[in-house]
JSON list of C-alpha atoms and ligand atoms in Angstrom, two decimals:
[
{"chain": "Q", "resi": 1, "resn": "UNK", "atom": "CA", "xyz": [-35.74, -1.75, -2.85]},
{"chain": "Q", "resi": 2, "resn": "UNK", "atom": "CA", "xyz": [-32.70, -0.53, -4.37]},
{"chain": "Q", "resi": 3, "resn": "UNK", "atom": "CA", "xyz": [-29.79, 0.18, -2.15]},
{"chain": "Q", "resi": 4, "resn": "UNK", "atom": "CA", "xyz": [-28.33, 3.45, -2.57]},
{"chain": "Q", "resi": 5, "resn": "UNK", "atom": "CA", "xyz": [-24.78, 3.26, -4.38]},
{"chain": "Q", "resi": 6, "resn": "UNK", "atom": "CA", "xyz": [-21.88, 5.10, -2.69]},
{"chain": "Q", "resi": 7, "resn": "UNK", "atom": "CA", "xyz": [-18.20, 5.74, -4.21]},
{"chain": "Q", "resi": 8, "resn": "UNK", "atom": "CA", "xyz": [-15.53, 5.99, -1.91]},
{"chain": "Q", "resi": 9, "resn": "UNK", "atom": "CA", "xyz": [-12.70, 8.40, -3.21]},
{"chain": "Q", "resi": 10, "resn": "UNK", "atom": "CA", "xyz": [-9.45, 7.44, -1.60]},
{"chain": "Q", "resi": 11, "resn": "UNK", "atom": "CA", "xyz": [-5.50, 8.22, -2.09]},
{"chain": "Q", "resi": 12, "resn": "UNK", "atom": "CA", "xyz": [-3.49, 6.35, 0.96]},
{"chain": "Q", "resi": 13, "resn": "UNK", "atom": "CA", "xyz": [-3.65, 4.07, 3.94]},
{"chain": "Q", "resi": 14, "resn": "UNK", "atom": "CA", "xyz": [-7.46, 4.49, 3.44]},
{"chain": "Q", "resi": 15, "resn": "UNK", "atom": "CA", "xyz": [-8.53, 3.59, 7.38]},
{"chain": "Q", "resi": 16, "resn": "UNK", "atom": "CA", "xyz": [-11.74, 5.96, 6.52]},
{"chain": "Q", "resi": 17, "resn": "UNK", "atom": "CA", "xyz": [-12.71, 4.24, 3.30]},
{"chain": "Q", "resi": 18, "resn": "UNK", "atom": "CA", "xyz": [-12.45, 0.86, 5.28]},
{"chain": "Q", "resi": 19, "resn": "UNK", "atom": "CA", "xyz": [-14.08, 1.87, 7.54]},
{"chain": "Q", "resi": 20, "resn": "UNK", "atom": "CA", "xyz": [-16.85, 3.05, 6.05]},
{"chain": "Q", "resi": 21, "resn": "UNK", "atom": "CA", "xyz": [-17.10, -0.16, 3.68]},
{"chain": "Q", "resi": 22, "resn": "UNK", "atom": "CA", "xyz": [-17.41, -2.15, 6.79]},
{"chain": "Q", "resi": 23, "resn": "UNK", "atom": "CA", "xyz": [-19.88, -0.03, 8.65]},
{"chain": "Q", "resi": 24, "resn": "UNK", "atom": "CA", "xyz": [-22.43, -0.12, 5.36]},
{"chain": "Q", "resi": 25, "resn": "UNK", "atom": "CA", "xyz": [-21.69, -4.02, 4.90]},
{"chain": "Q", "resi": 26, "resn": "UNK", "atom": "CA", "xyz": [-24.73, -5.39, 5.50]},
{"chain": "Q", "resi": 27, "resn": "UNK", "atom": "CA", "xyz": [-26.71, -1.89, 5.53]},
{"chain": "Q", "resi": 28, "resn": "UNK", "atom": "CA", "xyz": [-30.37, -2.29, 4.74]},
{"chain": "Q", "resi": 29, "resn": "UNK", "atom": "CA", "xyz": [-30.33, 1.16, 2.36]},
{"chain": "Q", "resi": 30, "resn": "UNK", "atom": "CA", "xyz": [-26.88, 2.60, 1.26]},
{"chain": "Q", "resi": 31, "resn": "UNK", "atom": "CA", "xyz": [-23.95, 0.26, -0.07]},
{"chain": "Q", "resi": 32, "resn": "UNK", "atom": "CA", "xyz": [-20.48, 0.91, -1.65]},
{"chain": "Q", "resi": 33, "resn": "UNK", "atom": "CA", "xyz": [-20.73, -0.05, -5.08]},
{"chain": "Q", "resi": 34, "resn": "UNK", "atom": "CA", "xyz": [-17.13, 1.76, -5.55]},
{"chain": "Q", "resi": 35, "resn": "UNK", "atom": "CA", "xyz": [-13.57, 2.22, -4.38]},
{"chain": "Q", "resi": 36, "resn": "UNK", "atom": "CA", "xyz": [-11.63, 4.87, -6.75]},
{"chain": "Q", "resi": 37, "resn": "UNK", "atom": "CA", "xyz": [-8.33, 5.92, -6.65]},
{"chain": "Q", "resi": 38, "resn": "UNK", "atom": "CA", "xyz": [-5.71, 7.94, -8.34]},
{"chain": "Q", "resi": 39, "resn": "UNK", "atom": "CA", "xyz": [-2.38, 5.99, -7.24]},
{"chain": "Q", "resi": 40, "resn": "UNK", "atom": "CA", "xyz": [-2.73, 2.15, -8.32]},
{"chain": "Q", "resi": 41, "resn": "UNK", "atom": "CA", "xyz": [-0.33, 1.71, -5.63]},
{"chain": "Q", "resi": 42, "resn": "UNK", "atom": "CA", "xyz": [-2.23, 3.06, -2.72]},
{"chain": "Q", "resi": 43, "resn": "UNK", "atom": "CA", "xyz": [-2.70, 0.64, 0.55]},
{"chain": "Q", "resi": 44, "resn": "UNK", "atom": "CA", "xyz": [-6.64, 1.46, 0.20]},
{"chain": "Q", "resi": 45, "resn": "UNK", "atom": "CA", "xyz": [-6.38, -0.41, -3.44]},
{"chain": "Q", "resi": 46, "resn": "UNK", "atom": "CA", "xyz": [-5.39, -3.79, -2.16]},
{"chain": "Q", "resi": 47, "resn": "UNK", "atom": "CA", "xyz": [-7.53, -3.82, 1.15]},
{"chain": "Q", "resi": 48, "resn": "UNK", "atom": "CA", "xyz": [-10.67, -3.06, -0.74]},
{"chain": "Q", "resi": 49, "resn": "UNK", "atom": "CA", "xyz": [-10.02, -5.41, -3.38]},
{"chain": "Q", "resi": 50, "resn": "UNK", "atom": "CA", "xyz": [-9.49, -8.19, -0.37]},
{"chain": "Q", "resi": 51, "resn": "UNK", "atom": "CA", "xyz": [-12.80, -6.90, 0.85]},
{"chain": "Q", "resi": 52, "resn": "UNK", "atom": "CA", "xyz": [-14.61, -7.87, -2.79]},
{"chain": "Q", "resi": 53, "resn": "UNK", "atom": "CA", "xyz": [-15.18, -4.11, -2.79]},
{"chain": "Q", "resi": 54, "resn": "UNK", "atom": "CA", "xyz": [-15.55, -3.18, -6.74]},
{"chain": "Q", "resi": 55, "resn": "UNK", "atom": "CA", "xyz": [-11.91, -0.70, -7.28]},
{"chain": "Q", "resi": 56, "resn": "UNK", "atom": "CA", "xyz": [-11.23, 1.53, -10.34]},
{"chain": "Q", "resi": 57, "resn": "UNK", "atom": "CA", "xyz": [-7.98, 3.35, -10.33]},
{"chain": "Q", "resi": 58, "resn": "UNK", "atom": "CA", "xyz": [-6.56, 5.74, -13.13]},
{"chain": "Q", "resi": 59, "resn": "UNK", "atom": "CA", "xyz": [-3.69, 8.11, -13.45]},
{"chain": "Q", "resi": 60, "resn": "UNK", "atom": "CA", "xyz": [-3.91, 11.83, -12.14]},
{"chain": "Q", "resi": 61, "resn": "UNK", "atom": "CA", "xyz": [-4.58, 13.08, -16.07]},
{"chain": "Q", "resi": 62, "resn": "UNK", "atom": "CA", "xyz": [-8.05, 11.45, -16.04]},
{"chain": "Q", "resi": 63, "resn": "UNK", "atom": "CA", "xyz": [-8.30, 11.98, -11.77]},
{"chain": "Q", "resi": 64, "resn": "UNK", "atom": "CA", "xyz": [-8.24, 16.05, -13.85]},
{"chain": "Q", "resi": 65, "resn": "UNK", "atom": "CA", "xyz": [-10.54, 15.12, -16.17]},
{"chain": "Q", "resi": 66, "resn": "UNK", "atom": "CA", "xyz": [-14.64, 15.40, -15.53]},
{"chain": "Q", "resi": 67, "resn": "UNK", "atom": "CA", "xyz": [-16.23, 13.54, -18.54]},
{"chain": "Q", "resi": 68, "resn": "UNK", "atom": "CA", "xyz": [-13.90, 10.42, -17.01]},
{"chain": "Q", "resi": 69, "resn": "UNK", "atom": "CA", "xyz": [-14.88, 10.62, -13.57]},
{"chain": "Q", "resi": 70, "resn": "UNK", "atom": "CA", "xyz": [-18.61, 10.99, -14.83]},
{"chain": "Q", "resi": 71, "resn": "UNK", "atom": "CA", "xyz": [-18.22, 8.28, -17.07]},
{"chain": "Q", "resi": 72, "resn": "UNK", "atom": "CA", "xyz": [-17.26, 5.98, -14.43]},
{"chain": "Q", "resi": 73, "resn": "UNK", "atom": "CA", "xyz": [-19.32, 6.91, -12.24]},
{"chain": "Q", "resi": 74, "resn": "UNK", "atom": "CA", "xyz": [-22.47, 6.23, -14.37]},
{"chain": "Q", "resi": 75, "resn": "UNK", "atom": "CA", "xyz": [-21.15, 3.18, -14.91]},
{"chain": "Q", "resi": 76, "resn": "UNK", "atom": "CA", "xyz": [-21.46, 1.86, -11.65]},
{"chain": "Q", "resi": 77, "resn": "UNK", "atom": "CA", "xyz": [-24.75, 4.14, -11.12]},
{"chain": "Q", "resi": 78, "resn": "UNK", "atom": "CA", "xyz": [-23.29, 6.06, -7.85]},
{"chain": "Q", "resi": 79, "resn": "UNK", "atom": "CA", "xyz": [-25.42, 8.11, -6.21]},
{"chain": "Q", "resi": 80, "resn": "UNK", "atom": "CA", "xyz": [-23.11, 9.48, -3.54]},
{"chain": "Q", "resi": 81, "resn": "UNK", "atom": "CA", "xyz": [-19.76, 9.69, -3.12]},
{"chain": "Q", "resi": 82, "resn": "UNK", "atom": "CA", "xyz": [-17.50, 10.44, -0.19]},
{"chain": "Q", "resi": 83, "resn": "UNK", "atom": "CA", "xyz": [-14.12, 11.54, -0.14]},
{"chain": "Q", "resi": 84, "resn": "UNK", "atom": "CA", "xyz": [-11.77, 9.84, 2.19]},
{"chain": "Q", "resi": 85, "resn": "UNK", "atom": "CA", "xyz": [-8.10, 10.99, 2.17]},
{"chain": "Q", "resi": 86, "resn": "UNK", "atom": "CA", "xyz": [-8.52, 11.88, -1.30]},
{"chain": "Q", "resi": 87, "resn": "UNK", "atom": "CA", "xyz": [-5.67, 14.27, -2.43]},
{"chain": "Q", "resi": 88, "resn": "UNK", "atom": "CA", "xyz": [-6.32, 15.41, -5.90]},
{"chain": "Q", "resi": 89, "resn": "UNK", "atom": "CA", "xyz": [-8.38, 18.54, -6.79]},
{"chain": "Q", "resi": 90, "resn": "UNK", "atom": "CA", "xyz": [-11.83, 16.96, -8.20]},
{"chain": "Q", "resi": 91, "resn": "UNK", "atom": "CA", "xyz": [-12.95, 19.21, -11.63]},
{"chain": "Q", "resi": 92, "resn": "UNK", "atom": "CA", "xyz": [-15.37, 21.57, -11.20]},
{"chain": "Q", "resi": 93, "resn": "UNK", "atom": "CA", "xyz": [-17.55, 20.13, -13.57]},
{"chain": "Q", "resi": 94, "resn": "UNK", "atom": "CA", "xyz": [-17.69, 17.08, -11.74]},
{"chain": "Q", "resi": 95, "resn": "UNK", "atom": "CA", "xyz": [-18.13, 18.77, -8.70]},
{"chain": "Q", "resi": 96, "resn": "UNK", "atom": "CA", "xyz": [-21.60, 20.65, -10.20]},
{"chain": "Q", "resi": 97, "resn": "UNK", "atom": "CA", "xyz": [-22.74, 17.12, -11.18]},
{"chain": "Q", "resi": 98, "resn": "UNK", "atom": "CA", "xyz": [-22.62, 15.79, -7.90]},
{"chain": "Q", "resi": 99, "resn": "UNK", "atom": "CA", "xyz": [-23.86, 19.44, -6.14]},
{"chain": "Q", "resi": 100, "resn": "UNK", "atom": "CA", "xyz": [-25.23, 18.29, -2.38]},
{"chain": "Q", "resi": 101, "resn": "UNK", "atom": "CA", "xyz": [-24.22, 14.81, -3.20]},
{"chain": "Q", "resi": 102, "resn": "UNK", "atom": "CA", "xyz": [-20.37, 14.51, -2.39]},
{"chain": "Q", "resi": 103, "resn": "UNK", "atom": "CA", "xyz": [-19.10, 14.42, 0.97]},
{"chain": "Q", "resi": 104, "resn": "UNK", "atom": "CA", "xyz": [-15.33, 15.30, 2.36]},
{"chain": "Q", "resi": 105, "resn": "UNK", "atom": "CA", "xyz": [-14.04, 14.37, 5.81]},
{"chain": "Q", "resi": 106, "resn": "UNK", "atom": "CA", "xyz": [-10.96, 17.43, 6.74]},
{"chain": "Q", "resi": 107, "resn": "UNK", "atom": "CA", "xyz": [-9.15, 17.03, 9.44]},
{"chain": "Q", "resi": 108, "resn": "UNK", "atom": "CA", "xyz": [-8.97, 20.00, 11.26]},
{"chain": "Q", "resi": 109, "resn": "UNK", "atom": "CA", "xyz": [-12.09, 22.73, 12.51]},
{"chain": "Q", "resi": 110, "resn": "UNK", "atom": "CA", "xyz": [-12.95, 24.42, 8.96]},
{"chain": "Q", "resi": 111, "resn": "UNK", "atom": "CA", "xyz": [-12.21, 27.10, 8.42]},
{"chain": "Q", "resi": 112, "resn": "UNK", "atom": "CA", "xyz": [-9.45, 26.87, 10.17]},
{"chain": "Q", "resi": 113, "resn": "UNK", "atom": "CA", "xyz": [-6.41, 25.02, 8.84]},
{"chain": "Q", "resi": 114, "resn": "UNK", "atom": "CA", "xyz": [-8.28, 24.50, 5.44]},
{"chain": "Q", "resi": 115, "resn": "UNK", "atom": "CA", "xyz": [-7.15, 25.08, 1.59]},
{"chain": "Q", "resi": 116, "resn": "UNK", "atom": "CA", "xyz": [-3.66, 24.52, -0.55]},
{"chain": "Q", "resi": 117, "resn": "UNK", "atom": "CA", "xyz": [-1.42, 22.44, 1.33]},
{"chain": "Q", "resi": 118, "resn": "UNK", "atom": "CA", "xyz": [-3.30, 21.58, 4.15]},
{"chain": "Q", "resi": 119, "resn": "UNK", "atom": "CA", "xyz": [-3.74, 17.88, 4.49]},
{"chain": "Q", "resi": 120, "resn": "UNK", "atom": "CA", "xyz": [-2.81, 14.98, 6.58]},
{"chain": "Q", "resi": 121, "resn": "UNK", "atom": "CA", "xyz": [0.17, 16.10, 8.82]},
{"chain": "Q", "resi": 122, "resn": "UNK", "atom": "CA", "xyz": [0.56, 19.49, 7.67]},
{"chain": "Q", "resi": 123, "resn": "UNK", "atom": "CA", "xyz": [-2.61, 20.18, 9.43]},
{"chain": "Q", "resi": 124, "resn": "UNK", "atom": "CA", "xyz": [-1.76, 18.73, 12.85]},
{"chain": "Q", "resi": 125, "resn": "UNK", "atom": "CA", "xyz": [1.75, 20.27, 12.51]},
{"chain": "Q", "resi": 126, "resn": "UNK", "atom": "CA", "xyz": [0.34, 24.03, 11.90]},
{"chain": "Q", "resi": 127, "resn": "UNK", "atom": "CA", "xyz": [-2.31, 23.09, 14.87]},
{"chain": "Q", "resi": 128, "resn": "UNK", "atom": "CA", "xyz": [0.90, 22.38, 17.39]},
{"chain": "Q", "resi": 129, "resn": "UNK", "atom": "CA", "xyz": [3.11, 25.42, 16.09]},
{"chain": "Q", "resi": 130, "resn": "UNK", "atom": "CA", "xyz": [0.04, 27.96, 16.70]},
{"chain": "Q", "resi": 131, "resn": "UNK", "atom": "CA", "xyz": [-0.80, 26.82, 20.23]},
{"chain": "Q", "resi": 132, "resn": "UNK", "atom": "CA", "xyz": [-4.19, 25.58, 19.61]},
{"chain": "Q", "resi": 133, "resn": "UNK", "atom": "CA", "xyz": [-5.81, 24.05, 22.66]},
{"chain": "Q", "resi": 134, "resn": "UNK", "atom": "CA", "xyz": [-8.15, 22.34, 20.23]},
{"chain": "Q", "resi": 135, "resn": "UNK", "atom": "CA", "xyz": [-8.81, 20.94, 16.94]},
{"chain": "Q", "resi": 136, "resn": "UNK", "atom": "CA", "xyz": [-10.89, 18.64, 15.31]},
{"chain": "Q", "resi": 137, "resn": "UNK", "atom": "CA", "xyz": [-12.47, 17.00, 12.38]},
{"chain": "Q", "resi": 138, "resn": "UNK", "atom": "CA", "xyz": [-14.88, 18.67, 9.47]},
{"chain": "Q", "resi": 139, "resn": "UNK", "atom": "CA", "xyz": [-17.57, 16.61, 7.51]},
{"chain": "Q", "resi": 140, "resn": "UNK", "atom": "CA", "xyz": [-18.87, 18.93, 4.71]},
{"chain": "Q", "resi": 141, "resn": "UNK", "atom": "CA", "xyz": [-20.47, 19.11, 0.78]},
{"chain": "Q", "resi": 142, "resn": "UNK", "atom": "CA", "xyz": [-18.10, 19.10, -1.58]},
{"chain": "Q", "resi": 143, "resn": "UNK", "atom": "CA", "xyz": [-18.16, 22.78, -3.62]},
{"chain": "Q", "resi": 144, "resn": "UNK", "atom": "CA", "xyz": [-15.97, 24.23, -6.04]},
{"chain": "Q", "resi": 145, "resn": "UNK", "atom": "CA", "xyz": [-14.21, 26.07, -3.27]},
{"chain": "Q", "resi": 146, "resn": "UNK", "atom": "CA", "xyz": [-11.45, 24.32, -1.98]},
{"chain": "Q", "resi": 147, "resn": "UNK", "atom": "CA", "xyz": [-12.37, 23.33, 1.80]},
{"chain": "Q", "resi": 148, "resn": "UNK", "atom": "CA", "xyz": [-15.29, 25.88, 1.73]},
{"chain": "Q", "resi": 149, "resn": "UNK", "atom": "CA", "xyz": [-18.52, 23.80, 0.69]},
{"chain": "Q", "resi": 150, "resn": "UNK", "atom": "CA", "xyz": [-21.49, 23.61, 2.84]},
{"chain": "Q", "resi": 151, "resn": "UNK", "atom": "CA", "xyz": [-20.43, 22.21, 6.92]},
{"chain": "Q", "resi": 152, "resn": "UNK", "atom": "CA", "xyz": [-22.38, 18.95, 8.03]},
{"chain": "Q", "resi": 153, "resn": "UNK", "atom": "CA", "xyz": [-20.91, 17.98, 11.26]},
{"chain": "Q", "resi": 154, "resn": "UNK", "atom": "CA", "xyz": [-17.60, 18.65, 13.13]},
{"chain": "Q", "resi": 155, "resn": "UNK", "atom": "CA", "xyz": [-16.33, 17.33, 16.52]},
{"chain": "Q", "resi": 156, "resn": "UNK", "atom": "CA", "xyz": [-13.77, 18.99, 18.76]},
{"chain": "Q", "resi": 157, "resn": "UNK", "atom": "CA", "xyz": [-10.95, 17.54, 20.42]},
{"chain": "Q", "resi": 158, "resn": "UNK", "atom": "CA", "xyz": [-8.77, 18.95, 23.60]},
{"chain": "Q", "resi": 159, "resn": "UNK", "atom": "CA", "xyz": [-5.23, 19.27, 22.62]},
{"chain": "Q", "resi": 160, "resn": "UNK", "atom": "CA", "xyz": [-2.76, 19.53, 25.66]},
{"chain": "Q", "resi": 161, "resn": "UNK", "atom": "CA", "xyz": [-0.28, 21.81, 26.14]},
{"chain": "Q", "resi": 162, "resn": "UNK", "atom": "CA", "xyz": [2.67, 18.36, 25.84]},
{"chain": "Q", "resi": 163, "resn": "UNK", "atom": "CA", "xyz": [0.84, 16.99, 22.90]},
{"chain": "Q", "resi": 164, "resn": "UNK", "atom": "CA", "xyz": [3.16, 15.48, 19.41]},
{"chain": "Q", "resi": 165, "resn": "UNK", "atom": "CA", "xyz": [2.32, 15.28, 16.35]},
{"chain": "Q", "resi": 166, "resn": "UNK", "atom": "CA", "xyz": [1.66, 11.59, 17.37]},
{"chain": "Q", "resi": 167, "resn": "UNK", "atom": "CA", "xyz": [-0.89, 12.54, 20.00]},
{"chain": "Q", "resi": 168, "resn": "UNK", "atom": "CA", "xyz": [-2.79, 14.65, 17.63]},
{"chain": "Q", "resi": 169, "resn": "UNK", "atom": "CA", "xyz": [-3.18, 12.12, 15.10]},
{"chain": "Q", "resi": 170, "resn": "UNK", "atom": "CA", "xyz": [-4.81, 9.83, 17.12]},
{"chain": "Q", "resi": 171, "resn": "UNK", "atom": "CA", "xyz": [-6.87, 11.93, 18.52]},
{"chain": "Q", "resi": 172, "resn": "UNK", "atom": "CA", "xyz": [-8.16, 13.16, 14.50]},
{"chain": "Q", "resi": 173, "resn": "UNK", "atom": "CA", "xyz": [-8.27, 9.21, 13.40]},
{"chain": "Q", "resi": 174, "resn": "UNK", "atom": "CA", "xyz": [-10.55, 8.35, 16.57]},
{"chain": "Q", "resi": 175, "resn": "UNK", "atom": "CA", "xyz": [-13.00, 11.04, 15.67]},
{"chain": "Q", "resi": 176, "resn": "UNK", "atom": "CA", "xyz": [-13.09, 10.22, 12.69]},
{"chain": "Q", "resi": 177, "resn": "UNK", "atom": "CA", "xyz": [-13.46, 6.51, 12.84]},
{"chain": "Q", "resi": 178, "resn": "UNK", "atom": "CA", "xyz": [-16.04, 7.45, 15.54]},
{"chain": "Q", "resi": 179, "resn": "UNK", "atom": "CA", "xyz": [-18.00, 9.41, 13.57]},
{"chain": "Q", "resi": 180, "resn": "UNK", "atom": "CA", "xyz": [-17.99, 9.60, 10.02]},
{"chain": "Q", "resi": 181, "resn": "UNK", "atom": "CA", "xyz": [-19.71, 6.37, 8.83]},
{"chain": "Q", "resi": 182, "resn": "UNK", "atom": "CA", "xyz": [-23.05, 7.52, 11.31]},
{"chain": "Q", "resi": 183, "resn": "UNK", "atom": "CA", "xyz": [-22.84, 11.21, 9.70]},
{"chain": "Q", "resi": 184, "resn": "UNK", "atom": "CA", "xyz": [-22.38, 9.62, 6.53]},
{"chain": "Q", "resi": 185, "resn": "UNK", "atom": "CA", "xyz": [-25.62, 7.79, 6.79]},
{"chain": "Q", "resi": 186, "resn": "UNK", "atom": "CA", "xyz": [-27.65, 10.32, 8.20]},
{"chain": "Q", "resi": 187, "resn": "UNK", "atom": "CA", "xyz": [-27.16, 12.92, 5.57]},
{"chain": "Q", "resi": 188, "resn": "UNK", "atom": "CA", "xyz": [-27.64, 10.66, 2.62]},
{"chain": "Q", "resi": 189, "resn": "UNK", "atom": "CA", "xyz": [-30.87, 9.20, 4.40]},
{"chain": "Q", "resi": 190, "resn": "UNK", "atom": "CA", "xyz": [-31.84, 12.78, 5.76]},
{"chain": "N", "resi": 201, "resn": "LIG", "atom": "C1", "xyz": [-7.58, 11.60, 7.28]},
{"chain": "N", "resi": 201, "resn": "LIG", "atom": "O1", "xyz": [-7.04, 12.30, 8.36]},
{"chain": "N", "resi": 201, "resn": "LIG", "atom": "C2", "xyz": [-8.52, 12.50, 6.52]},
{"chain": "N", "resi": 201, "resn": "LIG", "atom": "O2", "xyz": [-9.18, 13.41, 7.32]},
{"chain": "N", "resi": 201, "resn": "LIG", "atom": "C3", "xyz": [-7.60, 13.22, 5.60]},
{"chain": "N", "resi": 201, "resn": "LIG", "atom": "O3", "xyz": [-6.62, 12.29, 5.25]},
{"chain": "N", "resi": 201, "resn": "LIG", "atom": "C4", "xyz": [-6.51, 11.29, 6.26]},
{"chain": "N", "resi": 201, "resn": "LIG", "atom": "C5", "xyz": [-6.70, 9.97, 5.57]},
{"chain": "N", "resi": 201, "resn": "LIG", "atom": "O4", "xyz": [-6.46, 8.87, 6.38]},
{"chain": "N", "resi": 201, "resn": "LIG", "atom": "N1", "xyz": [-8.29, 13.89, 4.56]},
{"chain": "N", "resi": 201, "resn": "LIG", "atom": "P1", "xyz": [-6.88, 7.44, 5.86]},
{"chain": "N", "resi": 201, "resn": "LIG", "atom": "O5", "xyz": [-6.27, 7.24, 4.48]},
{"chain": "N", "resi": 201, "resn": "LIG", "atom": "O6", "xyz": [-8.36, 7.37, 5.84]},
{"chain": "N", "resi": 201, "resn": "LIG", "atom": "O7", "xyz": [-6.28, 6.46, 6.84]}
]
């Protein structure tokens, strides 16, 4: 049986995406077929590449542009695709032709701490300066609204009252390393 073809969308460091390529390695029903990026000079490029992960990168005019992303993505037949630190706006149109069938992992409790601007540290640092005692991380659909589509799965963390920027960073990359790939799995498989 065909395995079902994921895309990883990734912009940085890419822990997620690598972590998710190794936890569907040897997977019996889902593989990634794809690692795309915007920036041909993100970390995530290189390490996937080692890997003998397939990698397509392009500029941020065709990252804009929906007939290119479909394009590509037909060409490798993806089924799925999952956003991991991804930072460009995906095109509506593109969007609609994956409806159901793209994932995003945030890193804070939607809706809280969600929309323009609100990515990587920014997150953790509005988090600290509003006294939270907790945050978290959001696994949702992908919909034309910005941070808004459809919630999977989230899981909660305790922030303490000392905590840094530092602190809360960890805390977001453990849950996330803990939990995506298995959420991942279950929704496409569901
Ligand atoms: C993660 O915190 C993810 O939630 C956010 O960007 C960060 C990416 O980290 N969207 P990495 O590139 O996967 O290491």
């Amino acid at each position: 049986m065909n395995r079902i073809r994921i895309a990883i969308f990734a912009s940085g460091t890419g822990s997620n995406a690598l972590n998710l390529i190794r936890f569907f390695e040897n997977h019996p029903r889902i593989e990634v077929a794809l690692l795309y990026s915007n920036k041909a000079d993100a970390p995530i490029v290189a390490s996937a590449r080692a890997l003998g992960i397939e990698v397509e990168v392009s500029d941020n005019v065709q990252a804009a542009d929906a007939p290119f992303l479909q394009t590509l993505c037909t060409r490798y037949a993806i089924d799925w695709i999952v956003l991991a630190g991804y930072l460009r706006l995906i095109p509506s149109a593109f969007i609609r032709s994956f409806d159901r069938r793209m994932i995003n992992l945030h890193p804070s409790l939607l809706p809280k701490y969600g929309g323009k601007g609100m990515y990587g540290h920014h997150v953790h640092e509005a988090v600290l300066a509003a006294g939270e005692t907790h945050t978290g991380i959001t696994i949702h659909f992908v919909n034309e609204h910005f941070d808004k589509g459809e919630i999977i799965a989230q899981f909660h963390t305790p922030v303490a009252e000392s905590a840094s920027l530092k602190d809360v960073e960890a805390a977001i990359r453990y849950l996330e390393h803990s939990y995506l790939p298995t959420v991942v799995e279950r929704t496409i498989l569901r």
